Amino acid sequence: MMNALRLEARLSDHDRLYDAFIRMHDGLSEAESQKASAKLVLLLANHIGEPEVILEAIERVRADMGDGSD
Amino acid sequence: MPAARRTFPFVTPPEVETGRTAEVPITIVGAGPVGLSAALDLAARGQRVLLLDRDDVVSDGSRAICIAKRTLEISDRLGIGERLLEKGVKWNVGRVFFRDQEVYHFNLLPVDAQKFPAFVNIQQYYWEEYLIDRIADEPLIDLRWKNEVTGVEQDENGVTLSVETPAGGYRVRAEWVIAADGAHSPMRAMLGLDFQGRIFEDHFLIADVRFKHEHPDERWFWFDPPFNPGQSALMHKQPDDVWRLDFQLGWNIDREEAVKPENVTPLVRGMLGPDVEFEYEWISIYTFQCRRLERFLHDRVIFAGDAAHLVSPFGARGANSGVQDIDNLGWKLDLVMRGAAPRDLLESYDHERVQAADENILNSTRATDFITPKTPVSRAWRDAVLELARTHEAIRPFINSGRLSTPKIYEDSPIETPDAPGEFTPDMKPGSPALDAPVRLADGSDGWLLEQLGERFQALVFVSGTAMAEGMAKALAATGEEKAAIEPLFVLPAGISPSGLEAHAVVDRDGLVAERYQGRAGTVYLLRPDQHVAARMRHFEPAALRRARDRAMGRG
């Protein structure tokens, strides 16, 4: 059976994680920051290991961004 | 425009005329909520206190505003809890907005069946007035207005303060001094102490406005609202139809211009709507810092409240943690002064309250970083959270508009006795503040567990019936020690009458005491005089209780 993207709350320690997300960018230029975020996604994608799940997340993000006119 | 602030008369201290040095065991510097609470706490333990304040008036404006449950419980012990509860605004719902849309709302869902709610909102001046009213009935406290400490010297045996008044100067000699003189603490400066941490480059404007518009008693928080683009804003209800409005202004502003009503009104109108009639009660501007002293204990000068640690306002962790400092300090200082505990016990104040300050600083720093992102990338991440959270509930816990003050559960405190392995779950572990629950008293009336606790060491003992309690009471009495007796409080199951039992007992009428404390017959909690758990065990053993009590008193 193919797994769907899990949308129920699963994490703990949100504030510590968020802080780490932000600190990951300390001292980086904007272009470097974009690269850092991409590297993070790539590592997490590998950890998830299920292409369909990742593709569903991509679709959701794209829908949430609207038409890009923001 | 503003409500009249209560002022207090300056009375020439006798020492100004006699030229003598005032000799008092304890002097407290600063009569804000922390200093006033400290004076009441120590007087309740029988200590004589001199309380000095350089001003003669209560706080202006809302300032501290949100009083947390734990602070209300401490204030109840000091005699003003019910007054705060009666006057204060209770609120449970918080709404978070991003730009022009609500992202989500939360309900604080306070633990049911406790005497006090998660928070009440009240202007700081009421809080101070209630404390001052109580002090008027307390002969052990000598509260002196317009008495400014201008010099501090200390030696092995005490502290000498130089005090200036409108009528002239005098000196005070005290065994101990509590410095509760606020964020800009002159005591800290006079002792040349370093204050370490972060200063945030941002300004917030506070407008306390009075208006009679229908609006729910809720906390509203805006990220990047249309009426204050790129910044944040907060709205909180207070008593007397006064609303506390906070607007982030950024760093590069003209402070004098920013507080002029003509510049504030567009923000207020943007938030409240174009037609609301309002008047200003108070307008102020603040910057914030997350800093603390390296140590709170400096020989015989003990720092508490903002004088010891500063946090940003998000989460209401300032005054609340200050009063919790006092709750921690009062009993320890009292026992040391009575010679019942070694002076080392005060080191545990430093250990426990520095730990609390670090937790508060961590939480308020993270909230500040979320609320006021300082780089394009941190703003992008922040906005990504807010946008995605509108449709994805799982992302909402990342939203941080302030993590609201909760009491510190002390970790690895030198004065707590750890659980034996496997006996309890971590809930209510040693270091935790005792949790309230409804109880029935021996006379048949209803009351609250926390009303039965505090000011002395107590053993909360779960028993199956009165016979069990009788035997235990005798065994405990035999361990008697006048200065630090352990007083039992027996918890009887619902349906069992405490009549005929001489010892202090309550009936667990709804079973919530047993539930919250994992209690069963024989379970015993040793509670410190500040209602924190010192130790707990599954079997009632007077010798083990005594050992835990000795440890809680710093006897090694």
XYZ file of C-alpha atoms in Angstrom:
626
model
C 0.000 0.000 0.000
C 1.253 3.447 -0.826
C 1.584 5.801 2.142
C 0.077 9.260 2.106
C 1.705 12.386 3.544
C 0.959 12.373 7.253
C -0.798 15.537 8.323
C -1.549 14.896 11.973
C 0.771 16.580 14.480
C 3.755 14.314 15.102
C 6.599 16.523 16.324
C 7.654 17.701 19.754
C 10.056 20.454 20.760
C 8.965 22.824 17.999
C 10.724 25.853 19.463
C 14.105 24.132 19.611
C 13.732 22.909 16.047
C 12.613 26.266 14.750
C 15.568 27.894 16.441
C 17.870 25.373 14.760
C 16.260 26.009 11.351
C 17.006 29.707 11.735
C 20.515 29.233 13.093
C 21.339 27.001 10.161
C 21.417 30.230 8.141
C 23.681 32.203 10.451
C 26.340 33.983 8.442
C 25.050 32.766 5.063
C 24.238 34.960 2.075
C 20.733 34.777 0.645
C 21.825 32.453 -2.164
C 23.680 30.247 0.306
C 20.612 30.165 2.530
C 18.480 28.892 -0.320
C 21.053 26.195 -0.923
C 21.093 25.297 2.770
C 17.304 24.904 2.806
C 17.519 22.725 -0.303
C 20.150 20.505 1.298
C 17.927 20.104 4.329
C 15.006 19.027 2.120
C 17.203 16.565 0.245
C 18.419 14.880 3.414
C 14.910 14.682 4.838
C 13.565 13.352 1.513
C 16.070 10.539 1.626
C 15.104 9.798 5.203
C 11.429 9.606 4.237
C 12.339 7.316 1.391
C 8.928 7.420 -0.284
C 8.774 9.481 -3.500
C 4.961 9.645 -3.523
C 4.913 11.184 -0.063
C 7.417 13.825 -1.090
C 5.541 14.578 -4.292
C 2.345 15.087 -2.333
C 4.144 17.530 -0.038
C 5.425 19.419 -3.067
C 1.879 19.686 -4.425
C 0.612 20.992 -1.109
C 3.314 23.624 -0.882
C 2.671 24.706 -4.443
C -1.050 25.054 -3.729
C -0.341 26.986 -0.524
C 1.882 29.438 -2.442
C -1.063 30.402 -4.662
C -0.198 31.829 -8.076
C 3.039 33.359 -6.850
C 1.790 36.929 -7.007
C 2.179 37.475 -3.247
C -6.567 61.478 30.851
C -4.960 58.817 33.098
C -6.604 57.454 36.219
C -5.130 58.982 39.363
C -2.260 56.876 40.642
C -2.300 56.306 44.343
C 0.506 58.096 46.120
C 1.738 57.550 49.642
C 2.961 60.018 52.221
C 6.613 60.472 53.015
C 7.195 60.194 56.746
C 10.513 61.406 58.125
C 12.316 58.296 59.396
C 13.203 58.567 63.079
C 16.865 57.865 62.279
C 17.099 61.093 60.253
C 16.421 63.036 63.440
C 18.284 60.869 65.940
C 21.283 60.245 63.714
C 21.195 56.602 64.773
C 21.620 53.699 62.412
C 18.430 51.734 61.739
C 19.052 48.125 62.749
C 16.831 45.578 60.990
C 17.285 41.906 60.192
C 16.111 42.231 56.579
C 15.948 45.229 54.287
C 14.228 45.024 50.929
C 15.053 47.620 48.301
C 12.214 48.340 45.870
C 8.454 48.263 46.475
C 7.228 46.832 43.182
C 5.267 43.560 43.063
C 8.418 41.577 43.877
C 9.641 43.655 46.836
C 6.138 44.015 48.270
C 5.514 40.271 47.956
C 8.872 39.531 49.574
C 8.021 41.724 52.554
C 4.667 39.981 53.080
C 6.185 36.537 52.685
C 8.887 37.174 55.269
C 6.542 38.915 57.705
C 4.205 35.912 57.509
C 7.146 33.864 58.771
C 7.643 36.262 61.667
C 10.555 38.257 60.246
C 10.822 42.004 60.732
C 11.342 43.811 57.435
C 12.305 47.303 56.349
C 11.071 48.034 52.822
C 12.539 51.055 51.041
C 11.319 52.663 47.835
C 12.730 55.778 46.230
C 9.342 56.771 44.829
C 5.999 57.392 46.535
C 3.555 56.145 43.950
C 2.312 52.879 42.427
C 3.237 51.877 38.904
C 1.786 53.793 35.979
C -0.073 51.854 33.308
C -0.718 48.194 32.775
C 2.948 47.082 32.734
C 3.130 43.484 34.013
C -0.603 42.909 33.217
C -0.756 39.064 32.906
C -0.593 37.245 36.227
C -0.043 33.513 35.845
C -1.678 30.771 37.904
C 1.405 30.037 39.988
C 1.780 33.718 40.872
C -1.897 33.830 41.830
C -1.377 30.826 44.095
C 1.582 32.522 45.778
C -0.402 35.748 46.052
C -3.201 33.770 47.678
C -0.787 32.659 50.371
C 0.137 36.335 50.796
C -3.522 37.270 51.172
C -4.364 38.996 47.881
C -5.110 36.074 45.539
C -8.867 36.366 45.750
C -8.795 40.128 45.246
C -6.728 39.708 42.088
C -9.065 37.001 40.867
C -12.163 39.068 41.551
C -10.898 42.218 39.831
C -8.851 40.638 37.051
C -10.052 39.677 33.603
C -10.092 35.938 32.984
C -9.266 34.846 29.467
C -8.672 31.507 27.805
C -8.865 32.134 24.089
C -6.008 33.539 22.041
C -6.303 34.376 18.358
C -3.395 34.687 15.973
C -3.663 36.739 12.805
C -1.302 36.964 9.840
C -1.796 40.057 7.695
C -5.597 40.357 7.389
C -6.557 36.757 8.190
C -6.958 34.699 11.306
C -4.485 31.795 11.207
C -5.896 29.919 14.172
C -7.062 30.309 17.728
C -6.140 28.404 20.841
C -7.780 27.743 24.151
C -5.521 27.676 27.191
C -7.780 24.963 28.602
C -6.711 25.434 32.170
C -6.604 22.244 34.179
C -10.143 21.891 35.407
C -10.959 22.068 39.071
C -8.239 24.348 40.428
C -8.798 27.489 42.451
C -7.018 29.794 39.992
C -7.191 30.054 36.193
C -4.182 29.971 33.879
C -4.040 33.782 33.826
C -5.786 36.912 34.885
C -5.087 40.332 33.400
C -4.904 43.293 35.715
C -3.094 46.617 35.732
C 0.106 46.457 37.752
C -1.028 49.405 39.887
C -3.937 47.389 41.265
C -1.609 44.530 42.065
C 0.700 46.883 43.967
C -2.191 48.592 45.741
C -3.541 45.266 47.008
C -0.116 44.318 48.361
C 0.305 47.723 49.986
C -3.152 47.426 51.600
C -2.105 44.094 53.115
C 1.155 45.568 54.350
C -0.788 48.271 56.187
C -2.134 45.479 58.426
C 1.278 43.940 58.990
C 3.110 45.427 61.969
C 6.349 43.594 61.121
C 6.805 45.597 57.907
C 8.116 49.159 57.952
C 7.439 50.502 54.442
C 9.180 53.810 53.739
C 8.447 55.857 50.628
C 10.889 58.358 49.142
C 13.764 56.507 50.767
C 16.493 56.057 48.181
C 19.443 53.775 48.740
C 22.571 55.588 47.595
C 25.325 53.414 48.987
C 25.993 49.760 49.853
C 28.796 48.244 51.867
C 28.930 44.753 53.210
C 31.131 42.733 55.508
C 30.992 39.271 57.039
C 28.124 40.071 59.385
C 25.856 42.333 57.436
C 25.152 45.110 55.001
C 25.230 48.853 55.593
C 23.027 50.970 53.352
C 23.148 54.737 52.960
C 19.646 56.098 52.482
C 18.620 59.554 51.260
C 15.202 61.075 51.958
C 13.654 64.493 51.355
C 14.301 65.226 55.054
C 17.909 64.043 55.077
C 19.990 60.901 55.099
C 20.530 57.980 57.477
C 22.102 54.587 57.556
C 20.634 51.100 57.787
C 22.407 48.041 59.099
C 20.818 44.746 58.006
C 21.820 41.111 58.191
C 20.410 40.528 54.728
C 19.341 42.769 51.870
C 16.984 41.753 49.081
C 17.525 43.849 45.960
C 14.191 44.016 44.149
C 14.810 47.421 42.628
C 13.866 46.620 39.063
C 15.286 46.478 35.565
C 17.643 49.406 36.070
C 18.575 48.210 39.572
C 20.741 50.849 41.258
C 21.787 48.094 43.685
C 23.233 46.140 40.794
C 25.093 49.220 39.604
C 26.373 50.072 43.093
C 27.812 46.590 43.450
C 29.299 46.860 39.955
C 27.720 43.625 38.767
C 27.772 42.443 35.188
C 24.466 41.817 33.429
C 24.880 39.306 30.617
C 22.718 38.470 27.629
C 21.098 39.880 24.535
C 19.656 43.304 23.871
C 17.118 43.390 21.057
C 17.173 46.300 18.642
C 13.471 46.991 18.569
C 10.866 49.273 20.105
C 7.361 48.472 21.195
C 4.705 51.040 21.900
C 2.128 50.393 24.608
C -1.180 52.213 24.532
C -3.591 51.556 27.392
C -6.898 52.766 25.970
C -10.325 52.923 27.498
C -13.306 52.126 25.309
C -16.729 50.609 25.696
C -16.929 48.616 22.520
C -18.143 45.046 22.552
C -15.110 42.871 22.156
C -14.500 39.372 23.529
C -12.116 38.876 26.472
C -9.420 37.302 24.334
C -5.751 37.775 23.542
C -5.299 38.812 19.912
C -1.919 38.739 18.267
C -1.130 39.996 14.776
C 1.868 39.220 12.612
C 2.364 41.835 9.908
C -1.106 43.410 10.215
C -2.401 45.904 7.622
C -2.489 48.646 10.296
C 1.193 48.097 11.234
C 2.819 46.586 8.134
C 5.934 44.496 8.577
C 5.581 44.590 12.367
C 3.465 42.876 15.003
C 0.732 43.893 17.440
C -1.005 42.552 20.527
C -4.301 43.300 22.215
C -5.228 42.329 25.759
C -8.247 43.098 27.932
C -7.855 44.652 31.378
C -10.392 45.586 34.046
C -12.344 48.890 33.861
C -12.837 48.679 30.055
C -9.148 49.349 29.553
C -7.378 47.555 26.725
C -3.674 47.054 26.505
C -2.436 47.501 22.933
C 1.175 46.787 21.959
C 2.614 47.821 18.604
C 6.043 46.863 17.356
C 7.702 49.940 15.872
C 11.143 48.782 14.763
C 14.525 50.167 15.743
C 15.025 53.403 13.814
C 12.308 55.615 15.223
C 12.032 58.959 16.967
C 10.822 57.930 20.405
C 9.470 61.346 21.328
C 7.434 61.581 18.143
C 6.222 57.992 18.383
C 4.388 58.488 21.702
C 2.500 61.607 20.586
C -1.216 60.799 20.464
C -1.503 62.034 16.860
C 0.996 59.329 15.855
C -0.496 56.623 18.055
C -4.134 57.176 17.050
C -3.788 55.817 13.479
C -2.427 52.559 14.908
C -5.204 52.317 17.486
C -7.854 53.110 14.863
C -6.344 50.554 12.518
C -6.628 47.905 15.198
C -9.996 48.811 16.728
C -11.750 50.182 13.672
C -12.405 53.725 12.457
C -15.472 54.468 14.572
C -14.530 53.315 18.042
C -14.488 56.060 20.608
C -11.620 55.702 23.031
C -9.438 57.654 25.380
C -5.850 57.092 26.366
C -4.963 55.995 29.849
C -1.231 55.562 29.331
C 1.209 55.605 26.431
C 4.718 54.322 26.751
C 7.527 52.895 24.691
C 9.822 50.067 25.600
C 12.807 48.168 24.363
C 13.701 44.782 25.713
C 16.533 42.591 26.737
C 17.068 39.004 27.741
C 19.782 39.201 30.365
C 20.615 37.994 33.817
C 23.146 38.327 36.581
C 25.629 35.481 36.651
C 24.714 34.879 40.298
C 21.697 36.117 42.251
C 23.461 35.750 45.587
C 26.165 38.284 46.379
C 27.199 37.520 49.919
C 24.468 39.155 51.965
C 22.766 40.957 49.092
C 20.239 38.766 47.279
C 18.831 39.785 43.912
C 15.277 38.983 42.820
C 12.934 39.900 39.982
C 13.948 42.265 37.182
C 16.999 43.331 39.168
C 18.301 39.770 38.717
C 16.958 38.844 35.296
C 15.217 40.509 32.367
C 13.141 38.939 29.638
C 11.251 40.253 26.651
C 7.549 40.628 27.439
C 6.274 37.812 25.217
C 4.998 35.106 27.522
C 4.450 37.195 30.656
C 7.577 35.840 32.268
C 8.900 38.981 33.971
C 6.932 39.851 37.092
C 5.624 36.288 37.329
C 9.109 34.876 37.649
C 10.026 37.653 40.085
C 7.284 36.651 42.492
C 8.301 33.024 42.064
C 11.850 34.068 43.078
C 10.394 35.388 46.296
C 8.380 32.239 46.875
C 11.624 30.280 46.610
C 13.698 32.636 48.742
C 11.410 33.493 51.665
C 11.377 30.196 53.538
C 15.066 29.571 52.957
C 16.127 32.942 54.273
C 13.796 32.531 57.249
C 15.253 29.121 58.178
C 18.813 30.407 57.807
C 18.059 33.440 59.973
C 16.511 31.243 62.654
C 19.613 29.072 62.673
C 17.578 26.030 61.639
C 19.307 25.638 58.283
C 22.888 26.294 57.211
C 23.630 29.370 55.152
C 24.365 27.011 52.266
C 20.622 26.547 51.803
C 20.635 29.926 50.070
C 22.866 28.462 47.366
C 19.832 26.443 46.296
C 18.001 29.733 45.680
C 20.751 30.643 43.283
C 20.685 27.191 41.654
C 16.924 26.964 41.278
C 16.109 30.509 40.312
C 19.019 30.921 37.887
C 17.654 27.783 36.236
C 14.184 29.352 36.126
C 15.622 32.569 34.686
C 17.419 30.603 31.969
C 14.216 28.812 31.030
C 12.375 32.120 30.856
C 15.154 33.766 28.877
C 15.264 30.844 26.424
C 11.506 30.942 25.874
C 11.232 34.673 25.556
C 14.291 34.899 23.286
C 12.816 32.318 20.921
C 9.459 34.090 20.927
C 11.168 37.379 20.189
C 13.116 35.839 17.312
C 9.866 34.511 15.839
C 7.872 37.689 16.377
C 10.539 40.100 15.182
C 12.624 38.354 12.502
C 15.784 40.328 11.829
C 17.006 38.866 8.525
C 15.279 38.184 5.182
C 15.744 34.453 5.613
C 14.320 34.359 9.149
C 11.362 36.388 7.936
C 10.831 33.955 5.050
C 10.800 30.996 7.438
C 8.504 32.802 9.851
C 6.057 33.725 7.102
C 6.256 30.192 5.678
C 5.130 28.833 9.057
C 2.256 31.323 9.255
C 1.056 30.688 5.699
C 1.237 26.929 5.894
C -0.355 26.854 9.350
C -3.591 28.304 7.971
C -4.408 25.003 6.285
C -2.056 22.611 8.101
C -2.840 22.197 11.756
C 0.320 20.196 12.378
C 2.421 23.273 11.577
C 0.652 25.495 14.150
C 2.824 24.545 17.106
C 5.732 26.289 15.339
C 3.887 29.610 15.657
C 5.371 31.409 18.615
C 3.593 34.553 19.761
C 4.977 34.048 23.273
C 5.095 30.845 25.325
C 3.031 31.723 28.347
C 4.618 31.572 31.765
C 4.567 28.238 33.563
C 6.329 27.578 36.861
C 9.810 26.096 36.725
C 10.151 22.437 37.618
C 13.564 22.488 39.264
C 15.983 19.979 37.766
C 18.856 18.395 39.658
C 18.357 20.693 42.581
C 20.801 20.009 45.406
C 17.898 19.988 47.871
C 15.554 17.528 46.230
C 15.492 13.756 46.726
C 15.083 11.938 43.404
C 12.405 9.277 42.954
C 13.292 5.651 43.469
C 13.327 4.033 40.007
C 9.980 2.910 38.674
C 7.823 4.154 41.521
C 6.197 7.122 39.775
C 5.779 8.607 36.315
C 7.592 11.937 35.860
C 4.411 13.992 36.465
C 4.765 15.938 39.726
C 8.332 14.736 40.194
C 10.522 16.350 42.865
C 11.122 19.986 41.961
C 7.548 20.444 40.683
C 5.127 22.886 42.267
C 2.231 21.130 43.974
C -0.856 21.022 41.787
C -4.163 22.233 43.139
C -7.279 20.059 43.444
C -10.671 20.349 45.113
C -10.943 18.814 48.586
C -13.494 18.543 51.363
C -12.291 19.846 54.696
C -12.747 18.213 58.086
C -15.674 20.530 58.886
C -17.499 19.344 55.765
C -16.950 22.490 53.713
C -15.335 22.542 50.275
C -11.887 23.980 49.762
C -8.711 23.676 47.751
C -5.681 21.546 48.409
C -3.218 24.407 47.950
C -5.004 26.417 50.638
C -3.907 23.679 53.041
C -0.276 23.786 51.954
C 2.680 26.089 52.411
C 4.832 28.000 54.876
C 6.107 24.800 56.538
C 7.317 21.330 55.629
C 4.375 19.055 55.113
C 3.896 15.401 54.375
C 0.943 14.852 52.070
C 0.000 11.295 52.947
C -2.550 9.146 51.148
C -4.342 6.833 53.559
C -7.139 4.324 53.285
C -8.822 5.405 56.508
C -8.522 7.242 59.791
C -6.901 4.380 61.711
C -3.993 4.348 59.278
C -3.662 8.117 59.641
C -3.657 7.989 63.465
C -0.704 5.632 63.515
C 1.262 7.655 61.015
C 0.593 10.928 62.817
C 2.059 9.439 65.999
C 5.121 8.129 64.195
C 5.714 11.516 62.601
C 5.208 13.468 65.819
C 7.930 11.349 67.392
C 10.380 12.796 64.876
C 9.516 16.253 66.118
C 11.878 19.136 65.637
C 10.585 22.493 66.673
C 12.140 24.648 63.977
C 11.365 22.417 61.029
C 8.685 19.963 62.010
C 7.064 17.932 59.276
C 3.345 18.435 59.567
C 1.174 15.693 58.094
C -1.780 16.393 55.840
C -3.731 13.197 55.310
C -5.720 12.585 52.157
C -8.727 10.341 52.752
C -10.643 8.695 49.925
C -14.075 10.079 49.077
C -16.753 8.769 51.370
C -14.549 8.431 54.436
C -15.201 10.920 57.175
C -12.255 12.531 58.913
C -14.337 13.068 62.030
C -12.544 12.098 65.195
C -9.150 12.365 63.498
C -7.029 14.896 65.341
C -4.484 15.318 62.572
C -4.998 17.694 59.684
C -6.882 15.835 56.947
C -8.797 16.446 53.740
C -11.170 14.267 51.789
C -10.346 13.717 48.127
C -13.963 14.337 47.189
C -13.544 13.990 43.419
C -10.560 11.642 43.453
C -8.485 14.339 41.741
C -5.785 14.542 44.403
C -5.026 10.834 43.981
C -5.171 11.216 40.202
C -2.874 14.224 40.017
C -0.392 12.867 42.582
C -0.526 9.184 41.544
C -1.612 8.607 45.123
C -2.570 5.312 46.705
C -2.661 4.250 50.339
C 0.825 4.781 51.752
C 2.036 7.227 49.089
C 3.648 10.251 50.668
C 4.874 13.585 49.261
C 7.221 15.783 51.237
C 6.357 19.365 50.326
C 8.628 22.333 50.910
C 7.281 25.520 52.462
C 6.981 26.958 48.930
C 4.646 24.086 47.930
C 7.273 22.443 45.709
C 7.793 18.691 45.905
C 10.974 17.846 47.842
C 10.568 14.058 47.739
C 7.946 11.369 47.299
C 7.804 7.707 48.156
C 5.441 4.783 48.049
C 5.888 3.801 51.681
C 5.476 5.960 54.715
C 8.780 5.902 56.581
C 9.444 8.706 59.065
C 13.215 8.237 58.869
C 13.204 8.604 55.079
C 11.007 11.691 55.337
C 13.381 13.167 57.870
C 16.350 12.541 55.597
C 14.549 14.208 52.685
C 13.582 17.134 54.923
C 17.200 17.554 56.057
C 18.318 17.512 52.453
C 15.663 20.089 51.554
C 17.088 22.282 54.309
C 20.595 22.108 52.906
C 21.865 19.995 55.763
C 23.789 17.912 53.267
